[in-house]
Coordinates of C-alpha atoms in Angstrom, one line a residue:
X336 CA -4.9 -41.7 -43.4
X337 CA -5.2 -44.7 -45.7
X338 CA -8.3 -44.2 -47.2
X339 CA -9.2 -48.3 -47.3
X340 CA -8.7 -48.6 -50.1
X341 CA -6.7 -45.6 -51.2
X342 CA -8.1 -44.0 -54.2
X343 CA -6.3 -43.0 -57.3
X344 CA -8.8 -41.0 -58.7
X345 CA -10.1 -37.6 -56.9
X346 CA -12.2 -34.5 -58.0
X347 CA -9.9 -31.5 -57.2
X348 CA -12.2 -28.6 -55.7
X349 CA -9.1 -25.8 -56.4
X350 CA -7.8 -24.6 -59.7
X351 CA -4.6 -23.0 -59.1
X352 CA -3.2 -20.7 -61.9
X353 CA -1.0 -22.3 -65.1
X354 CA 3.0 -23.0 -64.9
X355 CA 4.6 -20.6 -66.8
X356 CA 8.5 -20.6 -67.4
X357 CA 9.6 -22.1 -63.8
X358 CA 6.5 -24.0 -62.4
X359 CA 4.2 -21.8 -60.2
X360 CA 1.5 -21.3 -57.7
X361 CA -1.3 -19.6 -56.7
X362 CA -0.5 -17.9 -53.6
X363 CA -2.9 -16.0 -51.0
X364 CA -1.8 -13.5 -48.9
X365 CA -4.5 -13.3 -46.0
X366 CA -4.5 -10.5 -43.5
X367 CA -4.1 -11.1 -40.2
X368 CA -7.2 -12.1 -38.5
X369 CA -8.1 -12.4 -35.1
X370 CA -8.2 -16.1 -33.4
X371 CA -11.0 -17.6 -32.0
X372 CA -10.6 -19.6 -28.5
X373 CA -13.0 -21.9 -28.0
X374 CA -14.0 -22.2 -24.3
X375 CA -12.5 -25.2 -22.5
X376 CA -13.8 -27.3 -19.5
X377 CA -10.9 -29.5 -18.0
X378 CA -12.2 -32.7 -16.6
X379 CA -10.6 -35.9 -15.3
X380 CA -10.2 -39.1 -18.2
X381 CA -13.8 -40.5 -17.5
X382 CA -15.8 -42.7 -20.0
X383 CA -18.3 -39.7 -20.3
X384 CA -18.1 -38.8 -24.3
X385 CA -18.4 -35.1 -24.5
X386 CA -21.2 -33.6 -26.3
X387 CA -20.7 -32.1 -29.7
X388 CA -17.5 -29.7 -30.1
X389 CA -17.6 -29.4 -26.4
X390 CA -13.8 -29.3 -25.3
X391 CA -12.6 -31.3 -22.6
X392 CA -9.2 -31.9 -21.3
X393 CA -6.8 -33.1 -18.0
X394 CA -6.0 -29.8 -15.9
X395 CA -2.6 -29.7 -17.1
X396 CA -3.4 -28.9 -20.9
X397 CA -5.0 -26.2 -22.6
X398 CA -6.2 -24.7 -26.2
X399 CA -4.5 -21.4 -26.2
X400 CA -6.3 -20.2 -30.2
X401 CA -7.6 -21.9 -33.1
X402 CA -7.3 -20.6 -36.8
X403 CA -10.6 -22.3 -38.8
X404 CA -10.2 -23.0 -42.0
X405 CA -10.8 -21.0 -45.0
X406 CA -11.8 -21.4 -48.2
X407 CA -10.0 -22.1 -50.9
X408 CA -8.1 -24.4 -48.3
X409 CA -11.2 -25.9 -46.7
X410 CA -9.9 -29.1 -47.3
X411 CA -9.2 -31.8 -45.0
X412 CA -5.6 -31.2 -43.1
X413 CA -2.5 -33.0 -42.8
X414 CA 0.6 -33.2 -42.0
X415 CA 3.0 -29.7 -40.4
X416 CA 6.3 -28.9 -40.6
X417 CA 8.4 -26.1 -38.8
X418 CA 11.2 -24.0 -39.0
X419 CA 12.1 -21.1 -37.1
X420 CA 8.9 -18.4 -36.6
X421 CA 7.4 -20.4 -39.0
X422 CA 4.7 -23.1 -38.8
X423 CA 3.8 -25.4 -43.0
X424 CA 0.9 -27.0 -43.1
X425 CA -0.3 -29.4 -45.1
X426 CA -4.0 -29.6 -47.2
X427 CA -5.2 -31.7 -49.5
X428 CA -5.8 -28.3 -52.0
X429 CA -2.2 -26.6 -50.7
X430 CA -0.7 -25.8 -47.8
X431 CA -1.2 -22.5 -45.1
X432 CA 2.4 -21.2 -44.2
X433 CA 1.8 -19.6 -40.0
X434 CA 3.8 -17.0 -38.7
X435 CA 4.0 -18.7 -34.8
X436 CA 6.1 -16.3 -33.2
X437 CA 3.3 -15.3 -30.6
X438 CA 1.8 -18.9 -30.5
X439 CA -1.3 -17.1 -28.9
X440 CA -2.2 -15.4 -31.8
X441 CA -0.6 -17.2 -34.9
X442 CA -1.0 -15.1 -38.5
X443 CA -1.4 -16.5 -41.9
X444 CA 1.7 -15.7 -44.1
X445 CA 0.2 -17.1 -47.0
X446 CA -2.0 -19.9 -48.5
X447 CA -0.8 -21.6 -52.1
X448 CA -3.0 -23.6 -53.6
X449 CA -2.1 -27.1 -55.0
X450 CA -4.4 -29.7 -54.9
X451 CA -3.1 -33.5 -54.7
X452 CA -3.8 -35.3 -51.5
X453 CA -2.3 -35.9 -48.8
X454 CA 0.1 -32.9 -49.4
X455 CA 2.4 -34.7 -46.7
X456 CA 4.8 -31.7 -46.1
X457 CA 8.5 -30.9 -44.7
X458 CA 10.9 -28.4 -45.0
X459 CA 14.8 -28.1 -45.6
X460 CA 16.4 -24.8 -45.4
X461 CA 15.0 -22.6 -48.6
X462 CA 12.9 -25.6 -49.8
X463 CA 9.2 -27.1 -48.8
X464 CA 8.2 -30.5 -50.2
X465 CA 4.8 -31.8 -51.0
X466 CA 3.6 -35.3 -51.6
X467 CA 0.8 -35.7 -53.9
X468 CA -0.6 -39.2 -53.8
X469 CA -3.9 -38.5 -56.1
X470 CA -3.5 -39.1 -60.0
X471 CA -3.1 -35.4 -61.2
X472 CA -3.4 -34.5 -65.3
X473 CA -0.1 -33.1 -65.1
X474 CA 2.0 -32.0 -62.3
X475 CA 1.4 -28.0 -62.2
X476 CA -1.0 -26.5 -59.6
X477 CA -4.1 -26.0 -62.0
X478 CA -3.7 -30.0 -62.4
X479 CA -7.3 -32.1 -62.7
X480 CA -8.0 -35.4 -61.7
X481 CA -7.6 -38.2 -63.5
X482 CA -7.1 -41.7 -63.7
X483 CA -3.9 -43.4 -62.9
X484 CA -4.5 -46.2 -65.6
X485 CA -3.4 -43.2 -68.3
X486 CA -0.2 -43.5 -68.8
X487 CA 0.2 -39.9 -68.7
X488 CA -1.3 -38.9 -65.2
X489 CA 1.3 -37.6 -62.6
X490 CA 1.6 -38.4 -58.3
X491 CA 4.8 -37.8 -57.2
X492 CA 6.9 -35.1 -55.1
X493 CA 7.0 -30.9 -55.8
X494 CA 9.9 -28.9 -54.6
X495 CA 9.0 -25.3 -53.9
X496 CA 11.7 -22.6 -53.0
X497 CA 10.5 -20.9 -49.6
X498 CA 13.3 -18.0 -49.3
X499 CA 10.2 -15.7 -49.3
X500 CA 7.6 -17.1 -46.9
X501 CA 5.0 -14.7 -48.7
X502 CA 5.8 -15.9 -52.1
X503 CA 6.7 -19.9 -52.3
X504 CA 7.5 -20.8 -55.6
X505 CA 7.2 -23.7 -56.9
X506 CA 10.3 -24.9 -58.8
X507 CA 10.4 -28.5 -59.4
X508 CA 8.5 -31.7 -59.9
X509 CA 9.9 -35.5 -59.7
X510 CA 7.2 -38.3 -60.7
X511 CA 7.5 -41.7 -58.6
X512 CA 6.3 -45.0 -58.7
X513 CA 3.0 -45.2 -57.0
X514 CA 2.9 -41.6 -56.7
X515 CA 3.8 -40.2 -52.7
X516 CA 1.7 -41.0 -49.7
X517 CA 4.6 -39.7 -47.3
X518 CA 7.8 -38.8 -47.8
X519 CA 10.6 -38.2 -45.0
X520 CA 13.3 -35.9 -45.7
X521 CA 17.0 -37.8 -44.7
X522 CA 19.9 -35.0 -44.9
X523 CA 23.1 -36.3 -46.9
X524 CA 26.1 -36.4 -45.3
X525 CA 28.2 -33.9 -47.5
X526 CA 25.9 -31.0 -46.3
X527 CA 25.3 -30.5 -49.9
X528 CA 23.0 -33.0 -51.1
X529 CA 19.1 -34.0 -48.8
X530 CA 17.7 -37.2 -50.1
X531 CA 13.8 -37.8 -50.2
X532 CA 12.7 -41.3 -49.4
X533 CA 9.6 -41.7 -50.4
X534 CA 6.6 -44.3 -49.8
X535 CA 3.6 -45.1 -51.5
X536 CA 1.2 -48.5 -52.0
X537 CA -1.4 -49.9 -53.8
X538 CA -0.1 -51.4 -57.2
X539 CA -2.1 -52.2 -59.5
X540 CA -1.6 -54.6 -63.2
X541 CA -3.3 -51.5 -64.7
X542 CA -1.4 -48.1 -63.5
X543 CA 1.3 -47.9 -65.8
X544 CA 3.4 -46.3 -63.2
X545 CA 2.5 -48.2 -60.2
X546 CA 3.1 -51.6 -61.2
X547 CA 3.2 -55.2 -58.6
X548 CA 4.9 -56.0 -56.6
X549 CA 6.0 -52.6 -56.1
X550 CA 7.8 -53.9 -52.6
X551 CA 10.3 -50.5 -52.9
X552 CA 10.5 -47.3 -52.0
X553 CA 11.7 -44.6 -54.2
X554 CA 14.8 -41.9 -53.1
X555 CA 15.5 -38.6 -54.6
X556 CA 18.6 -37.0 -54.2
X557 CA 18.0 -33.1 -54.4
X558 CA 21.3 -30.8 -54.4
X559 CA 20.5 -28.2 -52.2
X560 CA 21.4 -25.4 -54.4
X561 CA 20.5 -26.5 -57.3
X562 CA 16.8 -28.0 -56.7
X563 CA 15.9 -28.3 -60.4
X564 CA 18.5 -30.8 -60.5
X565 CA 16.1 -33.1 -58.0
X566 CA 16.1 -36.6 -59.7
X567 CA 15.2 -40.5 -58.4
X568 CA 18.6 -42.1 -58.2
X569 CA 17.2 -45.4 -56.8
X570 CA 14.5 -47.6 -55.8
X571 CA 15.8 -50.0 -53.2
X572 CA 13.8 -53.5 -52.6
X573 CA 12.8 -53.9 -49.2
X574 CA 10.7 -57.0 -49.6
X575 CA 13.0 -59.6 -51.8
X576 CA 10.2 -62.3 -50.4
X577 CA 7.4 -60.1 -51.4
X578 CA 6.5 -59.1 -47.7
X579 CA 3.6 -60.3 -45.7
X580 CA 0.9 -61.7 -47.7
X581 CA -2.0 -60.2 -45.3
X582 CA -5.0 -61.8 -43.5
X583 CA -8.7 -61.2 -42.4
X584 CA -7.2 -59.1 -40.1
X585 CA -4.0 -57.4 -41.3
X586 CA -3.1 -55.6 -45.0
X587 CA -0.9 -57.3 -46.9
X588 CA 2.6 -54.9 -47.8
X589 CA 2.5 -53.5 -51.4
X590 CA 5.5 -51.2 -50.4
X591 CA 5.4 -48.5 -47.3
X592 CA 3.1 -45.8 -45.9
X593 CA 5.4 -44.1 -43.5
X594 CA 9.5 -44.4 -42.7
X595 CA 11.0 -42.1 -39.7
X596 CA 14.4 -41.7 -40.1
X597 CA 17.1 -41.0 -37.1
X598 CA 20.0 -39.3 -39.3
X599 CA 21.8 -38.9 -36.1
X600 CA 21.8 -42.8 -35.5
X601 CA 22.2 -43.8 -39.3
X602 CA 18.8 -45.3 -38.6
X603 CA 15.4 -45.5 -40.1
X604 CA 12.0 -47.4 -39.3
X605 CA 9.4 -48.3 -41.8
X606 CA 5.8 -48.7 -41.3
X607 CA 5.2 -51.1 -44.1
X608 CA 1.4 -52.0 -43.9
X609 CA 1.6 -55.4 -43.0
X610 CA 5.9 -55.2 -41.7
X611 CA 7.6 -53.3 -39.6
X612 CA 11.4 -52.5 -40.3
X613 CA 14.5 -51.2 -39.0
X614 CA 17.1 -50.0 -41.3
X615 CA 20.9 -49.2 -41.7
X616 CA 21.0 -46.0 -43.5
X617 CA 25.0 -45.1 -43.6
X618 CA 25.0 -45.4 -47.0
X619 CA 21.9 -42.9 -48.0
X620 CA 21.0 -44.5 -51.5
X621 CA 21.3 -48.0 -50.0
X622 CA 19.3 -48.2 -47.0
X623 CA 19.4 -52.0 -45.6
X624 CA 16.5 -53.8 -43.8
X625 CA 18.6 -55.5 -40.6
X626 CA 15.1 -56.4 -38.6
X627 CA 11.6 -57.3 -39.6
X628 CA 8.4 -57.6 -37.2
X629 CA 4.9 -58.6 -37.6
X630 CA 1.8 -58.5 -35.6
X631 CA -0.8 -60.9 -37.2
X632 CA -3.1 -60.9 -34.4
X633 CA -3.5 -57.1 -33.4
X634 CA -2.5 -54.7 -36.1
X635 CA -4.2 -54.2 -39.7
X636 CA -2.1 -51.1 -41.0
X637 CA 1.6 -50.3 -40.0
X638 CA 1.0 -46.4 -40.3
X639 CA 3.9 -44.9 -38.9
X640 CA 6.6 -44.9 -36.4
X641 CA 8.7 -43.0 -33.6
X642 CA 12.1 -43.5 -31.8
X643 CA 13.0 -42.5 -28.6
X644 CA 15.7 -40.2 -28.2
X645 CA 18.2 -42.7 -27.4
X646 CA 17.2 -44.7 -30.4
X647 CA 17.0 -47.7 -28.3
X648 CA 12.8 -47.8 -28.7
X649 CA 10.5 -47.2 -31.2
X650 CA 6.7 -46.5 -31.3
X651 CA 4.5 -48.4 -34.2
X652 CA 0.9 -47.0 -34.7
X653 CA -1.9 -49.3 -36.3
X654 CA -4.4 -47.3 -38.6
X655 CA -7.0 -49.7 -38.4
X656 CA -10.2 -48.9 -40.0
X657 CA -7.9 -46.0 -42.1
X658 CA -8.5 -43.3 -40.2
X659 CA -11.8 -43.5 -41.1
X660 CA -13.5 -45.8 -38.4
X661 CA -14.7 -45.4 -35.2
X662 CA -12.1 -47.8 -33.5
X663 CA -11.6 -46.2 -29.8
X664 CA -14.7 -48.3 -28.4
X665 CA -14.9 -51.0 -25.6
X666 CA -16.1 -53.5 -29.1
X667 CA -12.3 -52.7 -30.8
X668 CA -10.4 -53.0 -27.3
X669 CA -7.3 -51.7 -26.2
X670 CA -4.8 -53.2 -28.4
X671 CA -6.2 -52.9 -32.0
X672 CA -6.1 -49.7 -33.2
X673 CA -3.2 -48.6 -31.1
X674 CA 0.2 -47.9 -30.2
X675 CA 2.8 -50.9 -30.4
X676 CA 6.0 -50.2 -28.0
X677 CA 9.2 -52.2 -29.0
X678 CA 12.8 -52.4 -27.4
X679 CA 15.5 -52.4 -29.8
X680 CA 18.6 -54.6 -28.6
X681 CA 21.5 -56.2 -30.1
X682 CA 24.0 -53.5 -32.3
X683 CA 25.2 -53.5 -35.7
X684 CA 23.3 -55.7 -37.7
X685 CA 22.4 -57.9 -34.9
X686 CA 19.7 -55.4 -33.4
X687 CA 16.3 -56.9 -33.0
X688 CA 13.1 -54.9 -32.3
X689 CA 11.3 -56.7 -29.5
X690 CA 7.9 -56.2 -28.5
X691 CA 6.7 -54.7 -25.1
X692 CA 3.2 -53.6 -24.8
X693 CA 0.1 -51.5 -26.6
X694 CA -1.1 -47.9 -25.4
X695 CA -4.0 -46.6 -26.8
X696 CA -6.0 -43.6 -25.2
X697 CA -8.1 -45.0 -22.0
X698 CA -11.2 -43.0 -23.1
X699 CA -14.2 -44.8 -25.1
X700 CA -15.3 -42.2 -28.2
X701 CA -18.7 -42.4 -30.2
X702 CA -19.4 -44.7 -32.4
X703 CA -19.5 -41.4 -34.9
X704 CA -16.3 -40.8 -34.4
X705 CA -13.3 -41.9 -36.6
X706 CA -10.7 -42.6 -33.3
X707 CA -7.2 -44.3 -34.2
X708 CA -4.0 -43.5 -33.4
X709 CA -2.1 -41.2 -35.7
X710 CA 0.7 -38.8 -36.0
X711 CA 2.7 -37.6 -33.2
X712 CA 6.1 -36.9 -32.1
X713 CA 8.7 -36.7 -29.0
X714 CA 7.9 -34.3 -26.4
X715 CA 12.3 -33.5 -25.8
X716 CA 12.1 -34.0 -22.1
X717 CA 15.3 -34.9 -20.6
X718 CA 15.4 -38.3 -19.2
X719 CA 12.2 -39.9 -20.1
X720 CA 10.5 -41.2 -22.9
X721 CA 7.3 -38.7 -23.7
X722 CA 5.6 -37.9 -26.9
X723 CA 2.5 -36.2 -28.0
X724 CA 0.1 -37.8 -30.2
X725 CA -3.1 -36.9 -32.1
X726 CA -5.6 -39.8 -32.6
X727 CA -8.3 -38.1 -35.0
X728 CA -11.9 -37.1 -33.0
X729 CA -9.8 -39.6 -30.1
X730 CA -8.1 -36.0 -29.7
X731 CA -4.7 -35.1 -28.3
X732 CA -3.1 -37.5 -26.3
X733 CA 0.3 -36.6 -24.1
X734 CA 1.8 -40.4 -23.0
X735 CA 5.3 -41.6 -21.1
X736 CA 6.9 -44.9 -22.2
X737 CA 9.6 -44.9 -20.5
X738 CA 9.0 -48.0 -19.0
X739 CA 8.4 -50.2 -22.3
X740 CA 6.5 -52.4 -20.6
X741 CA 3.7 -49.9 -18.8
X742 CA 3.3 -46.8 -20.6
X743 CA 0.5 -44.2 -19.5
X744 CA -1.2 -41.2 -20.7
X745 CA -0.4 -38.2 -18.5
X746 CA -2.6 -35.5 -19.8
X747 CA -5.3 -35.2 -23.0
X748 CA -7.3 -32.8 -24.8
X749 CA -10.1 -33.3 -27.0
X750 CA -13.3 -31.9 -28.7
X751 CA -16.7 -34.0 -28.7
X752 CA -17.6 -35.6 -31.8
X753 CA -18.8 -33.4 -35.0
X754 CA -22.7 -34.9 -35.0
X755 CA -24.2 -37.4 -32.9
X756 CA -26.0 -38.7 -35.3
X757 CA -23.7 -39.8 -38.5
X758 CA -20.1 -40.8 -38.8
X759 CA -18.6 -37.1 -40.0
X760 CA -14.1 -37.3 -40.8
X761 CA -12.5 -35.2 -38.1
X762 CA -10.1 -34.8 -35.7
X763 CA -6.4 -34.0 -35.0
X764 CA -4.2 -35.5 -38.2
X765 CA -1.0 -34.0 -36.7
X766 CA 0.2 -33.3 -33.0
X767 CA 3.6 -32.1 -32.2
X768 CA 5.9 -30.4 -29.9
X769 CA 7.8 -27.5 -31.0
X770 CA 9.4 -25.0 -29.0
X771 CA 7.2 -24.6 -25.9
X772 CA 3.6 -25.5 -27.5
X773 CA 1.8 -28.2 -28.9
X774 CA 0.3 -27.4 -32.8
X775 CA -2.6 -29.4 -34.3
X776 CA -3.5 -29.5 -37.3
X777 CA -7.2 -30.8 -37.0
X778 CA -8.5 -31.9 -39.8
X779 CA -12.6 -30.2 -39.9
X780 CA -11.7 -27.8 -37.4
X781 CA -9.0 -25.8 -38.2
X782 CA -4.6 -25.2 -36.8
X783 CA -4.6 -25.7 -33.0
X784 CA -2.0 -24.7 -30.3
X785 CA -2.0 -26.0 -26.9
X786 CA 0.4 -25.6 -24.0
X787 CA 1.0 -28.5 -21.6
X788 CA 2.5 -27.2 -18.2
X789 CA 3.4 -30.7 -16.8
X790 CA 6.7 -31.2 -13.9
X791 CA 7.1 -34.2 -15.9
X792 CA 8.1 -32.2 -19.3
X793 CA 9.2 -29.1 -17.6
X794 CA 13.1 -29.7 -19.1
X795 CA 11.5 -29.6 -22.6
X796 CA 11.3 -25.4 -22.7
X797 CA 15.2 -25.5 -22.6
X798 CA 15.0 -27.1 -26.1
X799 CA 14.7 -25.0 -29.2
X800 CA 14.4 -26.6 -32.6
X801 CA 15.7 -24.2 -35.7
X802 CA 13.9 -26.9 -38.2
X803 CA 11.9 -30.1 -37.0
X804 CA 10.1 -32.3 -39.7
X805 CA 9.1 -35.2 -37.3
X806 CA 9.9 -37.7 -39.7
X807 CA 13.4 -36.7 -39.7
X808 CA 14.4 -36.8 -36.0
X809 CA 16.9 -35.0 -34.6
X810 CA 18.7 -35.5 -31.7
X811 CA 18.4 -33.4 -28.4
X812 CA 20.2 -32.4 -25.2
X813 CA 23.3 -34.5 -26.7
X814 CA 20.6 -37.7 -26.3
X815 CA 21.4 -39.9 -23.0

């Protein structure tokens, strides 16, 4: 979510306790509760808007439980992460760490609060990081709001040690330019060492710390065993000609909201607000820009990206309106707001991205609900291209692109809007594959799991994923 514009100023609405010694958290320990299902009613994709929270879906999808929120993390939700048993996910006040071992009835572990949108999230063998984009007094958990034009207000990444899923503790703090939007974790090739690359926008003559043209991103190298060692080593220019300028239509690119990285490939792929990139990243502290794309006449906001396995496509999403708007309507169309497919050909240096076609969902939402497409990853289906993707109150959308040039939707799940009457935020922020489900993290309603039981993705059960941050993707089935 981009928050048009983003803000650097929010009221936090959780006090976590004071650092003391090593930095620390307030952690929650919740007893396991029982789920609640709400009852589903699988239709065909019509242009019949459900009514309010009613469920509908394609036969071939279903909500096996939902966790609602609870307070003190009734904020809105973001971004998940994964590793073994173990479902992290994100909050603007913390994050909620799931025991997913029976993915029918999922069981809170714990719930730490640390307030600083977005809390983008990921995980790397004993440590979870956080991205706080929100100017924070200081960078513990009991931080306040305040504004970024102090020269002493923090945004940037926390490192917390998760050896005891129970207990995270928080352990380390690195300040960066512009503060974090997203980060994406890129593993260095030692074994020894993961870098942190992270993006973040919006410059301004009076942030001390977030200066223009701010056309970088910033990348901190964390030894693995020693996290408090976690420090930026460099903030590579991406945008020597200042990027694109923007338009009526299109944002102009003040540095990146989103990069996937293929470690696998020694690939990357930025979604730069008004630019799309691919990048050589051999060399982890020097990732190079080797193709550039623009789309002035359809996209407003390069949010994010998504290879195919093989590396050879990658998906671009367009957060027009923010993720605020109600964009999935026969006024926006079908190719604003969406899903931009691209071929990559060439090698070496000589690889272009080249455009194919748009997907966006074929169902037309309320005009009270924010629609736009949004976070997903790969479904690991061998042999075709398939992915899983949440698009706000637009739902959960389950699309093949294998054929660059006519992708389509093969099954969906979504709830009807919030209210009828007024534009209320809601929706599915997050929606990804891992290990035989499909998790949610909706934003108003609470952490979602789904099973799809498609002939089409049948091969995917025979993959198992031991860590899977989607903006770090891995390779499976030895890729083809």
């Amino acid at each position: 979510m981009i928050g048009l514009p983003k803000p650097r100023l929010r009221q936090a609405r959780i006090v976590a306790v004071a650092a003391a010694g090593l930095l620390t958290a307030s952690v929650l320990v919740a007893p396991p509760s029982s789920a609640q299902v709400t009852s589903q009613a699988p239709t065909a994709a019509t242009n019949t808007i459900p009514g309010v929270d009613e469920i509908v879906s394609s036969p071939n999808i279903r909500l096996v439980t939902n966790l609602p929120k609870v307070a003190p993390l009734d904020a809105t939700n973001s971004d998940l992460a994964f590793q073994g048993k173990y479902a992290f996910a994100g909050n603007y006040n913390g994050f909620v760490v799931y025991d997913v071992s029976r993915p029918s009835s999922p069981q809170v572990v714990s719930r730490v609060l640390c307030p600083g949108s977005q809390n983008d999230i990921s995980v790397y063998g004993d440590l979870l990081f956080l991205s706080t984009d929100s100017s924070r007094s200081d960078d513990s958990c009991n931080s306040t709001a305040q504004g970024a034009d102090v020269k002493e207000s923090w945004e940037g990444i926390k490192i917390f040690d998760i050896r005891d899923k129970a207990n995270p503790r928080y352990v380390k703090s690195v300040e960066t330019a512009c503060g974090s939007h997203t980060h994406t974790l890129v593993p260095g090739k030692d074994k020894k060492t993961v870098y942190v690359y992270v993006s973040s926008y919006s410059p301004r003559a009076n942030f001390p710390d977030c200066q223009p043209p701010h056309d970088s991103i910033s990348i901190i190298k964390v030894p693995v065993k020693t996290p408090t060692k976690a420090a930026v080593v460099a903030t590579p220019n991406l945008f020597p000609d200042g990027g694109f300028e923007g338009s009526e239509t299109g944002s102009a690119t003040t540095g990146c909201h989103d990069i996937t990285a293929y470690p696998s490939k020694d690939l990357a792929a930025g979604a730069c607000m008004g630019d799309g990139i691919l990048m050589d990243i051999r060399n982890r502290e020097a990732p190079r820009v080797i193709n550039r794309v623009r789309d002035t006449t359809n996209f407003a906001f390069w949010h994010s990206a998504t290879f195919n396995n093989s590396g050879t496509k990658v998906v671009f999403t367009d957060e027009l309106g923010g993720g605020g708007a109600a964009t999935c309507n026969e006024e926006v169309g079908p190719n604003r707001g969406a899903d931009a497919i691209y071929d990559i050909t060439g090698r070496g240096d000589h690889r272009k991205m080249v455009f194919r076609s748009y997907f966006k969902i074929p169902r037309t939402n309320a005009d009270t609900e924010n629609c736009v497409a949004h976070n997903g990853s790969l479904i690991p289906v061998l042999g075709r291209d398939i992915m899983v993707q949440a698009w706000y109150q637009g739902g959960i959308s389950v699309w093949d692109f294998t054929d660059s040039r006519n992708p389509k939707e093969i099954a969906f799940w979504e709830r009807g809007p919030i209210s009828n009457e007024q534009m209320i935020g809601g929706g599915s922020w997050s929606a990804y594959y891992y290990n035989g489900y499909i998790y949610s993290n909706d934003i108003a309603k609470g952490f979602d799991v789904l099973k799809l039981s498609d002939w089409r993705t049948w091969t995917a059960e025979l993959v198992r994923y031991q860590e899977l941050n989607v903006q770090t993707q891995p390779t499976y089935l030895g890729g083809w």
